[in-house]
XYZ file of C-alpha atoms in Angstrom:
430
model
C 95.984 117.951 250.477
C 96.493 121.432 251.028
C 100.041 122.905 250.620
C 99.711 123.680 254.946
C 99.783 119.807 255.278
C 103.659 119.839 255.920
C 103.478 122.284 258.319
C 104.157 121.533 262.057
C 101.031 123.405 263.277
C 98.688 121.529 261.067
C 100.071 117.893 261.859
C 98.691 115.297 264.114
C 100.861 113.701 266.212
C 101.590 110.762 264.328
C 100.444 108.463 267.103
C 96.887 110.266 267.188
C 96.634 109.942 263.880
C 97.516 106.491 263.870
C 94.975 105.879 266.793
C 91.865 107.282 265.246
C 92.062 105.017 262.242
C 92.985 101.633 263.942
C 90.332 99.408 264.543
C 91.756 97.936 267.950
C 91.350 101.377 269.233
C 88.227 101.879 268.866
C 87.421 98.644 271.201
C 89.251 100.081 274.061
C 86.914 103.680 274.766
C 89.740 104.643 276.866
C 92.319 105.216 273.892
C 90.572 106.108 271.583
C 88.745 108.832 273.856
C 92.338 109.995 274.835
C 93.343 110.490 271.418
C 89.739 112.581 270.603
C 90.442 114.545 273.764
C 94.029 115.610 273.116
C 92.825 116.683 269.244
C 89.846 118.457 270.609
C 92.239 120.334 273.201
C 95.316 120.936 270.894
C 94.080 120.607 267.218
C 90.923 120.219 266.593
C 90.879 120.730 262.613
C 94.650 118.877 262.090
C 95.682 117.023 259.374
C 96.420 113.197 259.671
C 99.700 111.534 257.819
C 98.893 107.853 258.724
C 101.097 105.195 256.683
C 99.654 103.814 254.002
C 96.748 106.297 254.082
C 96.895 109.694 252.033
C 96.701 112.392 254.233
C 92.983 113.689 255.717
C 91.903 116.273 258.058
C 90.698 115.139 261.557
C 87.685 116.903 262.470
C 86.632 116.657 266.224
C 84.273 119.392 267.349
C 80.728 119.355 267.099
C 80.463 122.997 265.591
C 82.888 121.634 262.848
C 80.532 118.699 261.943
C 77.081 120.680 262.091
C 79.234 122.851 260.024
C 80.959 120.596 257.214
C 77.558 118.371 257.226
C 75.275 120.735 256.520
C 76.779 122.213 253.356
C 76.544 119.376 251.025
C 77.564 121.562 247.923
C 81.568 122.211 249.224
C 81.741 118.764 250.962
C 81.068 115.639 249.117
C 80.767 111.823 249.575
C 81.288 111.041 246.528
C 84.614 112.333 244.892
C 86.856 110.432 247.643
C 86.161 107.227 249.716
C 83.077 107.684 252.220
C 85.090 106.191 254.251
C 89.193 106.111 255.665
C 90.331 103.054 253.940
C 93.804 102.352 253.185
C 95.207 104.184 249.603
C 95.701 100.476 248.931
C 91.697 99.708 249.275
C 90.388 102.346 247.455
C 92.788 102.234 244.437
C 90.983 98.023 244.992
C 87.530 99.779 244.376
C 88.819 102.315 241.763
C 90.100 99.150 239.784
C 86.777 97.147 240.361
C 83.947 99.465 239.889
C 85.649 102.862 238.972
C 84.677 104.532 242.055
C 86.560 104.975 244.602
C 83.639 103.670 247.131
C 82.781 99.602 247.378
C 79.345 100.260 246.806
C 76.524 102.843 245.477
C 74.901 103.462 248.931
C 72.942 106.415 250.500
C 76.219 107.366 252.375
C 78.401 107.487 248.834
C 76.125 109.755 246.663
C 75.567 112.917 246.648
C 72.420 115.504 245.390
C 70.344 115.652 243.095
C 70.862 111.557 243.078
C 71.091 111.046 246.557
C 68.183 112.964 247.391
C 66.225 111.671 244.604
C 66.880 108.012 246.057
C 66.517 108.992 249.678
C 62.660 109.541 248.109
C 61.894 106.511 247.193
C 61.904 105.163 250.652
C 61.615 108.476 253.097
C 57.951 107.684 253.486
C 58.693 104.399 255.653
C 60.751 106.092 257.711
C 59.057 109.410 258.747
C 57.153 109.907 261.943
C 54.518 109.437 261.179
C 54.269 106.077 259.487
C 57.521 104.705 261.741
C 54.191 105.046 264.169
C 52.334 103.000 262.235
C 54.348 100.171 262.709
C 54.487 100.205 266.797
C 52.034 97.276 267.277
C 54.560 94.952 265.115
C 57.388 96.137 266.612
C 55.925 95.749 269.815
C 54.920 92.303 269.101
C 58.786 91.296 267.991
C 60.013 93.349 271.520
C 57.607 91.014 273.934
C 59.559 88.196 271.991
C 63.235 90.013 273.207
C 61.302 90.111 276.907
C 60.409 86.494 276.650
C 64.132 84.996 275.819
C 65.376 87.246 278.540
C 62.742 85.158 281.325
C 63.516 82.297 279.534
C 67.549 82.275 279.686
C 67.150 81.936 283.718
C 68.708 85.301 284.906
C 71.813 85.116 282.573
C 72.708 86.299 279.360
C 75.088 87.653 276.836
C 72.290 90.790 276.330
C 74.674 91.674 272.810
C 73.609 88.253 271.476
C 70.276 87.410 273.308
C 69.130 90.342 272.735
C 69.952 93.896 270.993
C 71.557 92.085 268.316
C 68.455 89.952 267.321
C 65.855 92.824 268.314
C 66.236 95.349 265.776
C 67.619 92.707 262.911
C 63.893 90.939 262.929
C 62.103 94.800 263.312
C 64.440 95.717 260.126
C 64.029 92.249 258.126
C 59.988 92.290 258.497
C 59.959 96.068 257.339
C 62.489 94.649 254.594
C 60.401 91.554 253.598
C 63.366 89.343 254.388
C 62.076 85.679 256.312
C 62.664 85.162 259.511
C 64.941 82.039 258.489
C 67.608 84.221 256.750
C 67.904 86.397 259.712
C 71.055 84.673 260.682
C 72.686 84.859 257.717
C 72.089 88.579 257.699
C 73.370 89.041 260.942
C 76.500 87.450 259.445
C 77.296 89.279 256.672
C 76.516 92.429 258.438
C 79.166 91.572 260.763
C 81.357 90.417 258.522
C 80.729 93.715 256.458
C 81.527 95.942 259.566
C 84.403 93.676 261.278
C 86.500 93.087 259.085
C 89.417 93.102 261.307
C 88.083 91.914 263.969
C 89.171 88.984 265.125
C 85.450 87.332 265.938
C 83.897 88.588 262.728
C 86.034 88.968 259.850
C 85.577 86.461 257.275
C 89.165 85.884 256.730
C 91.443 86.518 259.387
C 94.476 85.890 257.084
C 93.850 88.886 254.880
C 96.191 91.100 256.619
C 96.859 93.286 253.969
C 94.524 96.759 252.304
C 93.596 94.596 249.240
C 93.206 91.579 250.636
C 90.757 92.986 252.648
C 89.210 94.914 250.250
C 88.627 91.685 248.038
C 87.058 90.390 251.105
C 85.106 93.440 251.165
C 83.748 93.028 248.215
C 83.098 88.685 248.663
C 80.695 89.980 251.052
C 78.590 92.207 249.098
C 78.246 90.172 246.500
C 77.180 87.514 248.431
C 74.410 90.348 249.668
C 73.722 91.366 245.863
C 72.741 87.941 245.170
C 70.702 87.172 247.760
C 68.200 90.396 247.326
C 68.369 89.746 243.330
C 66.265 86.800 243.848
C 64.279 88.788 246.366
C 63.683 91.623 243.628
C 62.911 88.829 240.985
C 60.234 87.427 243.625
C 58.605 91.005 244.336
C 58.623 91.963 240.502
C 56.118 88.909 240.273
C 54.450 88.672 243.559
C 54.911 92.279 245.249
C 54.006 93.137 248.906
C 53.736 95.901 251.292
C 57.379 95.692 252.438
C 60.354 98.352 251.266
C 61.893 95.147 249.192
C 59.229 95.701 247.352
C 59.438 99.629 246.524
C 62.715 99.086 245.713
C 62.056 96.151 243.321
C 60.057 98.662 241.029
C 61.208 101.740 242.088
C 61.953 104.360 239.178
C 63.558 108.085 239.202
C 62.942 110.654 236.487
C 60.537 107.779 234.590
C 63.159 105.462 234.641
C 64.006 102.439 236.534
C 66.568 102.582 239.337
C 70.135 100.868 238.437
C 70.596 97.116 239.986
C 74.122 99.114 241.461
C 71.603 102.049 242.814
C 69.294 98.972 243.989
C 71.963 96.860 245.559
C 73.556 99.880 247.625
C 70.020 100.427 248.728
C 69.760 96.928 250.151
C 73.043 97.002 251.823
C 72.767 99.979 253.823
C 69.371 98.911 255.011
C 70.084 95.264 255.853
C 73.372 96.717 257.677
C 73.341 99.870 259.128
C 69.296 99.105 259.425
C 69.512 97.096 262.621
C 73.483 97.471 263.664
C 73.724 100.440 264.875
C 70.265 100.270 267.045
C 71.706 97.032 268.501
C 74.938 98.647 269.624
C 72.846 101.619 271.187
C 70.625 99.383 272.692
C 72.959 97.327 274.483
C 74.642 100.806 275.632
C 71.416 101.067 277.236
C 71.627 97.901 278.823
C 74.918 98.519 280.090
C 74.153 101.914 282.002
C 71.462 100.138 283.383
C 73.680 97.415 284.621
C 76.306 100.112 285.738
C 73.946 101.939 287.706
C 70.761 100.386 290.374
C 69.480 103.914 290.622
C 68.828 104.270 286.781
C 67.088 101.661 287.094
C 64.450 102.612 289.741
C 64.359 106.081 288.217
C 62.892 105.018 285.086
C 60.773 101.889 286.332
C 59.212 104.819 288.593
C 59.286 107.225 285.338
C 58.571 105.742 281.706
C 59.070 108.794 280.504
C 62.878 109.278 280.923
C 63.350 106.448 278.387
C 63.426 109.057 275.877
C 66.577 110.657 277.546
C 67.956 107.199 277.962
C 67.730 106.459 274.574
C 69.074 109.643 273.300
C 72.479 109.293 275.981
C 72.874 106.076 274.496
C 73.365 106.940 270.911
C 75.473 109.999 272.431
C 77.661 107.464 274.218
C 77.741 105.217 272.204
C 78.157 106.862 268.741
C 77.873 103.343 266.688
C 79.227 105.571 263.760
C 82.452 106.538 264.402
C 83.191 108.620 261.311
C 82.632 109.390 257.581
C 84.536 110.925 255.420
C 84.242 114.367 252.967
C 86.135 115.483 249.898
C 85.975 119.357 249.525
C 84.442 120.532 246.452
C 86.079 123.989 246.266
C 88.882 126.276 248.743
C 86.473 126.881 251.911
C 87.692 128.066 255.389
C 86.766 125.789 258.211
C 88.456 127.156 262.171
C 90.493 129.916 260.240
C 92.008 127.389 258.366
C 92.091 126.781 254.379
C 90.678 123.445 253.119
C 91.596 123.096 249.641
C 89.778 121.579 246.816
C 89.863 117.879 246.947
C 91.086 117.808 250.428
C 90.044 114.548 252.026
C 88.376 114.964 255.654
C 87.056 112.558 258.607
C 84.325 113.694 260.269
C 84.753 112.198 263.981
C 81.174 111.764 265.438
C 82.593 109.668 268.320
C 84.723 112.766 269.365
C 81.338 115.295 268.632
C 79.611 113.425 271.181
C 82.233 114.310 273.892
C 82.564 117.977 272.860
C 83.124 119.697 276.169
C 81.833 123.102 274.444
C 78.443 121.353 273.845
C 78.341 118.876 276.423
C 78.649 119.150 280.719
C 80.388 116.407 282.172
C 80.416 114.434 278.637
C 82.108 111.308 279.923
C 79.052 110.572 282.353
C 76.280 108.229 281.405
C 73.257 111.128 282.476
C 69.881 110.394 281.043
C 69.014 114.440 281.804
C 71.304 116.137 279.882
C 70.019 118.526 276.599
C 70.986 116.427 274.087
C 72.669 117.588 270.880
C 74.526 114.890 270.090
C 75.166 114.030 266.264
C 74.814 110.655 266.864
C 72.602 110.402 263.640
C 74.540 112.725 261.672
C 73.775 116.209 260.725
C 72.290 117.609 257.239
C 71.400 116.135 254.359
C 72.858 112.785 254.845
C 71.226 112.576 258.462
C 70.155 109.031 258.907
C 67.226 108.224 257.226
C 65.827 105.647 259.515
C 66.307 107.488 263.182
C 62.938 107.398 263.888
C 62.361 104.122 263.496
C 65.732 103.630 265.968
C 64.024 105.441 268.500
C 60.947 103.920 268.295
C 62.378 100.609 268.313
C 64.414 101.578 271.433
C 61.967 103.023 273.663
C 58.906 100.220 273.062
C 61.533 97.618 273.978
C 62.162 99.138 277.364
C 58.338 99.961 277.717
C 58.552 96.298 277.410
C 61.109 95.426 279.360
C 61.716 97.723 282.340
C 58.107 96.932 284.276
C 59.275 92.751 284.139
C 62.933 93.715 285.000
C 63.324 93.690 289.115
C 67.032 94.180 288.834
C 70.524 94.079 286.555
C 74.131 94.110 286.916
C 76.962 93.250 285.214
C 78.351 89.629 284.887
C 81.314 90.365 283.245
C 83.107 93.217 280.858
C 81.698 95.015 278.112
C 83.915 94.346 275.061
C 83.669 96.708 272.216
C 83.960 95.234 268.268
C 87.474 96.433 266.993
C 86.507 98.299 263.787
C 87.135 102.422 262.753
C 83.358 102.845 260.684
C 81.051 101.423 262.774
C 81.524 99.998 266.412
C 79.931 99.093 269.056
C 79.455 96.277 272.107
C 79.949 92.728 270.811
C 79.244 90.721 274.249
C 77.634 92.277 277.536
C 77.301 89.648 280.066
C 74.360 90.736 282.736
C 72.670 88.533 285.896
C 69.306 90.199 286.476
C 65.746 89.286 288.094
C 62.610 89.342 286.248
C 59.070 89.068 287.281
C-alpha cells in the first residue's frame, strides 16, 4: 500500500471497511447499500484496513470501474488475489500452488494468456451463435414453465426454478448429463458460500485457512470429475465446449490440465449462478409489483429492460479485485505499484452520477450498469445470460395470470458472488 494509507483522509471508517468484506452483509441489501452509499458520498477511492486483511482500496463509482477495468496493462488480476480473501487464505494458496489465486481461471490471468484462452471458447458465446442455440434453450425453459403449473400455485422460485434453469442451459452447452446436475449445483454452492450457513461444506471451519483448505476440497472434487470428462471427449468427442477444451491447444501446444481445470470451474460456476440470481431478481420485482406485470404481458418487448434492471439490481458479482502494475492516478489520488484494489460493482450499480432514482426497481431506465464487468475481462458468456433470461419469460409471462410474494427474499451471505437463495411466490397460471 501506498505511503497515503495512514493518512486520515484516505481511511475507511473501520466499520465500512469491515462491512464491505463480510459475507453476512451482503445478505442484508440494506447494510451493505448503507455502507456503498456513505463511501460513494464521503470517499469514494478510500483505502480499507480490515483485520486480518492487508490493506486495499475501495472503489465505488462507476467512472472509477469503467476506468480501472478498461486498462488491463496498470491493473492486474494476476499479481494479487482476484479476490479479498483473508492474508491468511492467500498465503493458503501461495503455499499450495504458488499463486496467490485458488485456481487458474479466466478471472485470475491476465493478457496475452488470458486473451489467448478467452479464444478458445469466445465463439460459443458470441451473438451470433448464443442465437443458435435458442430452440434448446427454449425447449429446457418450457420445462421451468411446466414445474411452475405443476407445483399448484406455490413455490420456492430460487429452487424450482432460476436455480435449475440456467444450470441445465449451461450443463447441455458443457456436455455435462443431466444426472450430475445436482451435484454441480452443489459444489457451485459450496464454492460460492462458503460461509454461509446453508451452503458451506463445513460450517466448523471458522478460521482463513480452514476455509481455504475447504476451498480447495471443493475444486478438486470439480478437477476430478471433468478429468474423466476430458478422458471421455479425447476418445469420443462431441459438439459441446467440454469438448474444445479437451483438445484445445495455444501457440501449437496443448493447454495445461491447471489452464483446463480453471476453464471448467468458471464455466460450471459462474456459468449458470449468476443468471439464476438475476433471474430470480426478476421474479421478485414481478412479485413486488402487479403493474410490472401487466406492463410486460401487454409488451414482450420490455423484457429486455427487465432483464437488464435485474442484473443492475442485483449485481450477482459483488467485486473483484486489481493489483496496480505501476504509480497511476485514479480521483487525484496516487495508487502505487502493487497496491491491492476492490472493484465494488454492487456499489457501480447504485451510482447516483449514472443512475436516477438507483434504488428503484424501473424496467425504463438507460442502462449502464456494469453488471457484467467492463473491459477486457467483461464476462464472456453475457449473451448467452440474456438470452437465457428473456426466452424464459417469453415463456413464462403469457401462462402467468398473476404473482406475489409468499414470504421474504433472503439473500446468500457471501462477499464474491451473491444473490437470492429462497423466494417464496403464490401465483396463478393458465
Amino acid at each position: 500500500m501506498s505511503s497515503q494509507a495512514t493518512t486520515a483522509e484516505l481511511a475507511l471508517p473501520r466499520d465500512i471497511a469491515a462491512t464491505i468484506v463480510d459475507p453476512k452483509a451482503h445478505a442484508d441489501l440494506d447494510r451493505i447499500h448503507a455502507a456503498y452509499t456513505w463511501a460513494r458520498a464521503n470517499n469514494p477511492l478510500g483505502i480499507a484496513e480490515v483485520d486480518g486483511y492487508d490493506p486495499f482500496w475501495v472503489v465505488t463509482k462507476h467512472a472509477d470501474l469503467m476506468e480501472i477495468s478498461r486498462d488491463g496493462e496498470a491493473f492486474h488480476n494476476s499479481d494479487r488475489s482476484a479476490l479479498v480473501y483473508p492474508r491468511a487464505s492467500i498465503e493458503q494458496y501461495i503455499k499450495a500452488r504458488g499463486k496467490p489465486n485458488s485456481s487458474d481461471t479466466l478471472i485470475s490471468l491476465d493478457d496475452p494468456e488470458h486473451r489467448k484462452l478467452r479464444g478458445l471458447t469466445q465463439n460459443w458465446f458470441m451473438p451470433n451463435n448464443v442465437a443458435k442455440l435458442n430452440q434448446r434453450v427454449r425447449d429446457i425453459a418450457q420445462l421451468s414453465v411446466n414445474r411452475m403449473l405443476e407445483k399448484g400455485g406455490t413455490c420456492d422460485f430460487v429452487q424450482d426454478v432460476a436455480l435449475q434453469y440456467p444450470l441445465r442451459v449451461v450443463m447441455d452447452i458443457l456436455g455435462v448429463p443431466s444426472t450430475d446436475e445436482p451435484l454441480m449445483l452443489k459444489l457451485t454452492q459450496q464454492i460460492f458460500g462458503p460461509q454461509d450457513p446453508d451452503m458451506a461444506r463445513d460450517k466448523n471451519a471458522a478460521d482463513p485457512v480452514a476455509r481455504a483448505k475447504m476451498v480447495q476440497a471443493i475444486m478438486a472434487e470439480i478437477f476430478g470429475y471433468f478429468a474423466g470428462v476430458t478422458a471421455d471427449r479425447l476418445k469420443n468427442p462431441r459438439d459441446d465446449i467440454a469438448t474444445v477444451l479437451s483438445t484445445a491447444q495455444i501457440d501449437g501446444q496443448p493447454i495445461s490440465d491447471a489452464v483446463r481445470n480453471g476453464y471448467y470451474l468458471i464455466i460450471a460456476t459462474a456459468g449458470h449462478d449468476t443468471t439464476s440470481s438475476s433471474t430470480a431478481v426478476a421474479m421478485w420485482a414481478l412479485a413486488r409489483d402487479p403493474s410490472l406485470l401487466s406492463r410486460l404481458k401487454a409488451d414482450p418487448t420490455l423484457i429486455s429492460g427487465l432483464i437488464d434492471e435485474s442484473i443492475r439490481w442485483g449485481s450477482p458479482v459483488r467485486h473483484f479485485m486489481r493489483a496496480a502494475t505501476k504509480d497511476v492516478m485514479v480521483r487525484n489520488r496516487k495508487i502505487a505499484k502493487g497496491d491491492w484494489l476492490m472493484l465494488c460493482y454492487g456499489s457501480a450499480n447504485r451510482d447516483e452520477e449514472v443512475f436516477e432514482r438507483p434504488f428503484e426497481f424501473d424496467i425504463d431506465r438507460k442502462n449502464k450498469h456494469l453488471g457484467f464487468g467492463y473491459g477486457p475481462h467483461v464476462c464472456l458468456g453475457q449473451h448467452l445470460a440474456k438470452l437465457e433470461m428473456r426466452v424464459l419469460f417469453e415463456a413464462l409471462l403469457p401462462r402467468l395470470e398473476s404473482v406475489e410474494l409468499a414470504g421474504d427474499l433472503v439473500m446468500t451471505a457471501a462477499n464474491f458472488v451473491s444473490g437470492p437463495k429462497r423466494l417464496p411466490i403464490r401465483y396463478r397460471m393458465k
